[in-house]
GROMACS .gro file of C-alpha atoms in nm:
model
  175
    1UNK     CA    1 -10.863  11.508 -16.969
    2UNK     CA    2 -10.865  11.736 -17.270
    3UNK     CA    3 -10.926  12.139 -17.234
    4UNK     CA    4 -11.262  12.101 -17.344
    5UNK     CA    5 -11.394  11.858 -17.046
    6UNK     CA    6 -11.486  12.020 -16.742
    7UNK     CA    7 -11.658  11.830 -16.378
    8UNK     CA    8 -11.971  12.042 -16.423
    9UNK     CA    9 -12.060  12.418 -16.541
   10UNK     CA   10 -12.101  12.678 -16.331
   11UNK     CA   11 -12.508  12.761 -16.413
   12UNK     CA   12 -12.585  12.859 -16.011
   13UNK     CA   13 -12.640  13.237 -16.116
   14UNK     CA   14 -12.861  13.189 -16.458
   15UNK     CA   15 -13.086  12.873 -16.237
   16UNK     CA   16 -13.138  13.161 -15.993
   17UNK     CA   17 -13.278  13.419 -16.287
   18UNK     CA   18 -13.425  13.162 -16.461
   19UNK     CA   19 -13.648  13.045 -16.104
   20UNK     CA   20 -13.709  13.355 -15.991
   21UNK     CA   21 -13.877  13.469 -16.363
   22UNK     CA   22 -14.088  13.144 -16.351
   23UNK     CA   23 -14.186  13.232 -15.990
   24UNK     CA   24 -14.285  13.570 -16.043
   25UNK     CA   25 -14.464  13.411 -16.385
   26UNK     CA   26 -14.257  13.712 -16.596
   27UNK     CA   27 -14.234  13.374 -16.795
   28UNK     CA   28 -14.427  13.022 -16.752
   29UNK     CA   29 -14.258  12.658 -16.820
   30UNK     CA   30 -14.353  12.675 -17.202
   31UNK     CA   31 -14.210  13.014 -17.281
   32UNK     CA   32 -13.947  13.037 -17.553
   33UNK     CA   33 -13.660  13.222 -17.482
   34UNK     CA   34 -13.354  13.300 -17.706
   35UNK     CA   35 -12.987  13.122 -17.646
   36UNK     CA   36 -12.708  13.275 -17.645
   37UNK     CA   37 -12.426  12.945 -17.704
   38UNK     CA   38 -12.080  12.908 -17.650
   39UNK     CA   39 -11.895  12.862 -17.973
   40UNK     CA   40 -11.695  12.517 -17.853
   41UNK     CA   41 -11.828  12.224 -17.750
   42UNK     CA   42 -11.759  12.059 -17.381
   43UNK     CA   43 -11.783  11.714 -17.191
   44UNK     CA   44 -11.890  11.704 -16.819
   45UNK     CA   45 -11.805  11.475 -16.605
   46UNK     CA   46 -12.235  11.463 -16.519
   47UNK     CA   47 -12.333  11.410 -16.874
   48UNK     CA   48 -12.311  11.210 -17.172
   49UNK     CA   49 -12.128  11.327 -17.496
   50UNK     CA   50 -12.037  11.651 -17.620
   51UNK     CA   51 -12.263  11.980 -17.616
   52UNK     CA   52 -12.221  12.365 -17.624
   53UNK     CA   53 -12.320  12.571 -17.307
   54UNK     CA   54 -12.555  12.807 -17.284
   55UNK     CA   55 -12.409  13.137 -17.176
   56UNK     CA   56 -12.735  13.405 -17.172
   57UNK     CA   57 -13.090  13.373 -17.247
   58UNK     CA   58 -13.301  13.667 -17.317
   59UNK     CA   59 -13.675  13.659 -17.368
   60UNK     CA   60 -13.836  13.647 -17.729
   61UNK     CA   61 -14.001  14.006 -17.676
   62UNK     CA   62 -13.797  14.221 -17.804
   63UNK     CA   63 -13.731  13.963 -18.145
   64UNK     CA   64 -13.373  13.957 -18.151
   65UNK     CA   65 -13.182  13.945 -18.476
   66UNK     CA   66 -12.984  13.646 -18.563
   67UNK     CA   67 -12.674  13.587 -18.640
   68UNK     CA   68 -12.538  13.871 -18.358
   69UNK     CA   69 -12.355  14.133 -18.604
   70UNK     CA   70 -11.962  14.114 -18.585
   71UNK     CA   71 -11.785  14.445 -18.531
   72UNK     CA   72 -11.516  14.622 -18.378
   73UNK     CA   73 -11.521  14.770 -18.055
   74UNK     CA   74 -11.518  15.074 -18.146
   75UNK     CA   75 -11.790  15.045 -18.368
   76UNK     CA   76 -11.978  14.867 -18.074
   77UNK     CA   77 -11.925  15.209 -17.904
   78UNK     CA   78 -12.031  15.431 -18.172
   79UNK     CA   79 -12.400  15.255 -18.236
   80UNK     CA   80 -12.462  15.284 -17.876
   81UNK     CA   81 -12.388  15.631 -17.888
   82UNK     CA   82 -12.595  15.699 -18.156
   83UNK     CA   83 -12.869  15.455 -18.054
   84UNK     CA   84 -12.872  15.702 -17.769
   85UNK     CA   85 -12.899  16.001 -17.979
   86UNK     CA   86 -13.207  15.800 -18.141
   87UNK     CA   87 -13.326  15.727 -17.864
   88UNK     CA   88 -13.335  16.049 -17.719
   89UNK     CA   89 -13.555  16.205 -18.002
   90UNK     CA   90 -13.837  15.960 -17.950
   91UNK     CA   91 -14.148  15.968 -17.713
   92UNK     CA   92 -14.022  15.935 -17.372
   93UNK     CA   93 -14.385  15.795 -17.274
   94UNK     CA   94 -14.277  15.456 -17.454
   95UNK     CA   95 -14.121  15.228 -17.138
   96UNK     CA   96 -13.920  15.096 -17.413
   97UNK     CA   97 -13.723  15.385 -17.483
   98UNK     CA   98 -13.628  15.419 -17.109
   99UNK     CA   99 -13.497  15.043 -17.113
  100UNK     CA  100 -13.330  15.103 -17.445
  101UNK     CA  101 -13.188  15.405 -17.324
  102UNK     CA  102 -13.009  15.212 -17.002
  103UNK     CA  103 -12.905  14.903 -17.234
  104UNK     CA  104 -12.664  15.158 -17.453
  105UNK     CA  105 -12.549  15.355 -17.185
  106UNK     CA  106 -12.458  15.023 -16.993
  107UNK     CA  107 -12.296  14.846 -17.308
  108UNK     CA  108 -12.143  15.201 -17.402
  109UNK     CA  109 -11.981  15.234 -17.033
  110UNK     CA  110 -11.897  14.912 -17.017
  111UNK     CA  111 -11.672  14.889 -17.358
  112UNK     CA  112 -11.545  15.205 -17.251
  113UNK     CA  113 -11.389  15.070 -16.909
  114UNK     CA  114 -11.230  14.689 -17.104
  115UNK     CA  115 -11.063  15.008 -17.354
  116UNK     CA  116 -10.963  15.240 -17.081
  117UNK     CA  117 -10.549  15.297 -17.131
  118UNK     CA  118 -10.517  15.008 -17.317
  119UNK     CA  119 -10.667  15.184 -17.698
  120UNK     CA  120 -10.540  14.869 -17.901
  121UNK     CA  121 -10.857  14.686 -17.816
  122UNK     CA  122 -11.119  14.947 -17.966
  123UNK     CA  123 -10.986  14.739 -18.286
  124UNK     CA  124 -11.054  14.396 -18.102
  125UNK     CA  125 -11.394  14.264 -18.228
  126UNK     CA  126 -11.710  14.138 -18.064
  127UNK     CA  127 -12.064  14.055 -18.159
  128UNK     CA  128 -12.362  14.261 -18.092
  129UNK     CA  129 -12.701  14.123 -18.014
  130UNK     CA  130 -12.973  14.369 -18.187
  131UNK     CA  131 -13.291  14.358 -18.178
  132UNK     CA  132 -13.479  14.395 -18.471
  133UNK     CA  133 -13.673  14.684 -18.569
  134UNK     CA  134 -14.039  14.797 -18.539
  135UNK     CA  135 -14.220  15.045 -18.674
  136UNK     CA  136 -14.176  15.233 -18.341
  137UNK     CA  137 -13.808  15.133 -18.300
  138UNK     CA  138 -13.518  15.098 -18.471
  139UNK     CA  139 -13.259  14.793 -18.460
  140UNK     CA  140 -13.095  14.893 -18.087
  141UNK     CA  141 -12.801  14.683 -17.960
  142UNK     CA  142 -12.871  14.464 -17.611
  143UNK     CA  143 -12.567  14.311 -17.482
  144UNK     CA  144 -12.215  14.319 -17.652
  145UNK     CA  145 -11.969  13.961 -17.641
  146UNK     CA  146 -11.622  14.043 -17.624
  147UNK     CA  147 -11.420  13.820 -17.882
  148UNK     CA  148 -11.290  13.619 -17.581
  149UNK     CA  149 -11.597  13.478 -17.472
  150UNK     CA  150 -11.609  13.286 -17.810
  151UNK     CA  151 -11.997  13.273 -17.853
  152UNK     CA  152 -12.172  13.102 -18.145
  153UNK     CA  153 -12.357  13.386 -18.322
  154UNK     CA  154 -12.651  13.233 -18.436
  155UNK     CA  155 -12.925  13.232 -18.178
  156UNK     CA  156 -13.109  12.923 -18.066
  157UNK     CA  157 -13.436  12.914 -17.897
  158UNK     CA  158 -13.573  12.665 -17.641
  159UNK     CA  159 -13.857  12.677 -17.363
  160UNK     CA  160 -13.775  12.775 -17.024
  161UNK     CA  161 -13.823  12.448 -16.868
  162UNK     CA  162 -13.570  12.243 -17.123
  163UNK     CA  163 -13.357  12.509 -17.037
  164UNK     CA  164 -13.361  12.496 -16.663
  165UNK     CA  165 -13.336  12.118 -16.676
  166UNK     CA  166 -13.037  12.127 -16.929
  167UNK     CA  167 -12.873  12.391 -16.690
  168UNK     CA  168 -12.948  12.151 -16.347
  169UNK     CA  169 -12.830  11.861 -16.530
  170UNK     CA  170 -12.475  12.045 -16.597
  171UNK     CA  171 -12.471  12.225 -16.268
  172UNK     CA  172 -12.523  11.926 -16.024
  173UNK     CA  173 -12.553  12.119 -15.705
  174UNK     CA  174 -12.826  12.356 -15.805
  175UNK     CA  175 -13.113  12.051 -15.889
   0.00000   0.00000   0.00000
């Protein structure tokens, strides 16, 4: 077996999201959603040929900016801080300022602790998803990939139920 063929993929937690969004109806079968995909492509034992898996979706509200921008981890750091500062002189009344707001401080926090004692990888780099502006916001990071996940930048879309069924088919126990 080479490195790149695996039994199955371990989907169990993004099935569950996925499910519970349909059943709430957040979502319906036809929604698109945006892909986040693994840079390198895989074999399963379950499936035929190669393909790259899917490691996030997000929905298509906010529109997302693709490619994800490349940047340091530092730099990743310093636009969520000043996304914050942004964010912070706008309307408070806007839900999406609030939800902004948490996405930084999370992202922020969260590069802080991987850089905590160990200052050499503030130079590491990652990619940034960002949305794309509006006229009532400006291009705010949402999530942050850490150069060791090895994502593809470029952002696919697909509807939810091609998605769910791609996900079952790799993830045998959770059809």
């Amino acid at each position: 077996m080479s490195s790149n063929h695996f039994p199955t993929i371990d989907y169990v937690d993004l099935i569950e999201d996925l499910r519970e969004d349909l059943n709430k109806n957040i979502i319906n079968e036809s929604s698109l959603l945006y892909i986040v995909r693994q840079k390198e492509s895989i074999t399963l034992d379950c499936t035929e040929g190669s393909f790259y898996p899917i490691v996030d979706f997000f929905y298509t509200q906010p529109e997302l900016a693709s490619p994800l921008t490349q940047m340091t981890i530092i730099d990743a750091k310093k636009l969520c801080y000043s996304s914050l500062d942004v964010l912070k002189q706008m309307d408070n009344s806007n839900n999406s300022v609030e939800t902004f707001s948490a996405f930084c401080s999370i992202i922020a926090s969260d590069l802080s602790d991987y850089t905590k004692g160990k200052s050499k990888r503030n130079d590491e780099h990652c990619f940034v998803l960002l949305t794309k502006s509006t006229d009532t916001l400006p291009s705010l990071p949402m999530m942050v990939y850490l150069q060791d996940e090895a994502i593809n930048p470029v952002l696919e879309t697909g509807k939810a139920k091609d998605i769910l069924i791609e996900m079952q088919i790799c993830c045998p126990e959770e059809k």
